[in-house]
């Protein structure tokens, strides 16, 4: 459905450390970003698929990055343990807790998720649910 999703950050090294920690347990890895005349960026993908991509960029307009009010990134985790690991890793890399890992039966009986804010304030959700992992072909 998506080609890519982008968030802004003023400190790309801090953002990269956070997202490396959070996304590695989910099976995503950082890939090189070819300079294209735009601002500096970092990118993560699943190794077996070039798309969709997740980017963190310095803002193009050179003003400070701001988190979107009401905006949230949601990443699929292959297992509940991966949700736990990603959440803990994000906290260890400067993220803020927005909801500890646990079942969220109001969404679905097997919906297991956690919420964080990255160092720039962007809201991140990590979710495991059999229906999602199957539809995305994500194996535990």
Short mmCIF file of C-alpha atoms in Angstrom, two decimals:
data_model
loop_
_atom_site.label_atom_id
_atom_site.label_comp_id
_atom_site.label_asym_id
_atom_site.label_seq_id
_atom_site.Cartn_x
_atom_site.Cartn_y
_atom_site.Cartn_z
CA UNK A 1 0.00 0.00 0.00
CA UNK A 2 2.81 2.45 0.84
CA UNK A 3 6.02 3.21 -1.00
CA UNK A 4 7.54 4.84 2.07
CA UNK A 5 6.85 6.72 5.28
CA UNK A 6 8.98 9.62 6.50
CA UNK A 7 9.45 11.42 9.82
CA UNK A 8 11.72 14.32 10.66
CA UNK A 9 14.56 14.52 13.17
CA UNK A 10 17.16 17.15 13.96
CA UNK A 11 19.74 14.63 15.21
CA UNK A 12 19.97 11.79 12.68
CA UNK A 13 22.58 9.86 14.66
CA UNK A 14 20.31 9.81 17.73
CA UNK A 15 17.31 8.88 15.57
CA UNK A 16 19.31 6.12 13.83
CA UNK A 17 20.41 4.60 17.15
CA UNK A 18 16.78 4.61 18.34
CA UNK A 19 15.32 3.11 15.16
CA UNK A 20 18.13 0.57 14.75
CA UNK A 21 17.33 -0.66 18.27
CA UNK A 22 13.55 -0.70 17.76
CA UNK A 23 13.41 -2.04 14.20
CA UNK A 24 16.05 -4.80 14.34
CA UNK A 25 13.79 -7.07 16.48
CA UNK A 26 11.09 -6.52 13.84
CA UNK A 27 13.34 -7.72 11.03
CA UNK A 28 14.11 -4.32 9.49
CA UNK A 29 17.63 -3.19 8.71
CA UNK A 30 19.13 0.17 7.83
CA UNK A 31 20.14 0.58 4.19
CA UNK A 32 22.28 3.20 2.48
CA UNK A 33 20.56 6.33 1.22
CA UNK A 34 21.97 7.67 -2.04
CA UNK A 35 22.38 11.46 -1.96
CA UNK A 36 19.69 13.03 -4.15
CA UNK A 37 20.24 16.72 -3.48
CA UNK A 38 17.79 16.70 -0.57
CA UNK A 39 18.50 16.68 3.14
CA UNK A 40 20.47 13.95 4.88
CA UNK A 41 18.43 10.84 5.72
CA UNK A 42 18.43 7.30 7.09
CA UNK A 43 16.32 4.41 5.73
CA UNK A 44 15.10 0.99 6.96
CA UNK A 45 13.66 -1.93 4.96
CA UNK A 46 13.01 -5.64 5.29
CA UNK A 47 16.11 -7.31 3.79
CA UNK A 48 14.04 -9.43 1.39
CA UNK A 49 11.99 -6.51 0.03
CA UNK A 50 13.08 -3.05 -1.17
CA UNK A 51 9.65 -1.56 -0.30
CA UNK A 52 7.99 -0.25 1.72
CA UNK A 53 10.67 1.94 3.21
CA UNK A 54 10.84 3.93 6.43
CA UNK A 55 12.88 7.14 6.36
CA UNK A 56 14.08 9.66 8.91
CA UNK A 57 15.09 12.95 7.31
CA UNK A 58 16.40 16.29 8.47
CA UNK A 59 13.57 18.69 7.53
CA UNK A 60 13.83 19.94 3.96
CA UNK A 61 12.95 23.51 4.98
CA UNK A 62 15.81 23.53 7.53
CA UNK A 63 13.48 24.47 10.40
CA UNK A 64 13.38 22.28 13.54
CA UNK A 65 11.67 18.91 13.23
CA UNK A 66 8.26 18.65 14.92
CA UNK A 67 6.23 15.56 15.75
CA UNK A 68 2.79 15.42 14.15
CA UNK A 69 -0.11 15.79 16.58
CA UNK A 70 -2.28 12.74 16.00
CA UNK A 71 0.31 11.08 13.73
CA UNK A 72 1.68 7.64 14.60
CA UNK A 73 3.92 5.05 12.95
CA UNK A 74 2.86 1.43 13.49
CA UNK A 75 5.31 -1.41 12.84
CA UNK A 76 4.36 -5.11 12.68
CA UNK A 77 6.31 -7.42 14.99
CA UNK A 78 6.75 -11.13 14.25
CA UNK A 79 6.10 -12.16 17.88
CA UNK A 80 4.99 -10.75 21.22
CA UNK A 81 8.58 -11.15 22.42
CA UNK A 82 9.72 -8.92 19.55
CA UNK A 83 7.26 -6.23 20.75
CA UNK A 84 8.76 -6.47 24.24
CA UNK A 85 12.34 -6.38 22.91
CA UNK A 86 11.71 -3.45 20.56
CA UNK A 87 9.96 -1.42 23.29
CA UNK A 88 12.77 -2.00 25.79
CA UNK A 89 15.43 -1.23 23.17
CA UNK A 90 13.69 2.01 22.24
CA UNK A 91 13.57 3.12 25.87
CA UNK A 92 17.28 2.31 26.23
CA UNK A 93 18.00 4.54 23.20
CA UNK A 94 16.26 7.65 24.49
CA UNK A 95 12.64 6.87 23.67
CA UNK A 96 9.78 7.67 26.06
CA UNK A 97 7.15 5.16 27.11
CA UNK A 98 3.64 5.85 25.79
CA UNK A 99 2.15 2.45 26.71
CA UNK A 100 3.88 -0.67 27.99
CA UNK A 101 3.72 -3.93 26.03
CA UNK A 102 0.53 -5.86 26.58
CA UNK A 103 -2.72 -7.17 25.17
CA UNK A 104 -5.13 -4.59 23.80
CA UNK A 105 -8.32 -6.67 23.45
CA UNK A 106 -10.37 -3.60 22.59
CA UNK A 107 -8.74 -3.83 19.12
CA UNK A 108 -8.79 -7.63 18.70
CA UNK A 109 -8.50 -10.64 21.03
CA UNK A 110 -4.85 -11.33 20.06
CA UNK A 111 -3.74 -7.69 19.60
CA UNK A 112 -0.46 -7.22 21.52
CA UNK A 113 1.27 -3.89 21.31
CA UNK A 114 3.42 -1.18 22.86
CA UNK A 115 3.83 2.56 22.31
CA UNK A 116 6.87 4.86 22.40
CA UNK A 117 7.94 8.37 21.49
CA UNK A 118 11.22 8.56 19.57
CA UNK A 119 13.84 11.15 20.66
CA UNK A 120 12.21 13.71 18.33
CA UNK A 121 8.74 13.10 19.80
CA UNK A 122 7.27 11.01 16.96
CA UNK A 123 4.82 8.39 18.23
CA UNK A 124 5.74 4.78 17.42
CA UNK A 125 3.53 1.74 17.86
CA UNK A 126 4.80 -1.85 17.71
CA UNK A 127 2.13 -4.52 17.24
CA UNK A 128 1.91 -8.28 16.97
CA UNK A 129 -1.26 -9.87 15.70
CA UNK A 130 -1.48 -13.13 13.76
CA UNK A 131 -3.62 -11.57 11.03
CA UNK A 132 -1.03 -8.85 10.39
CA UNK A 133 2.04 -11.08 10.42
CA UNK A 134 0.35 -13.53 8.03
CA UNK A 135 -0.86 -10.86 5.60
CA UNK A 136 2.61 -9.24 5.48
CA UNK A 137 4.39 -12.59 5.23
CA UNK A 138 6.33 -11.93 8.42
CA UNK A 139 7.56 -15.10 10.05
CA UNK A 140 8.40 -15.45 13.76
#
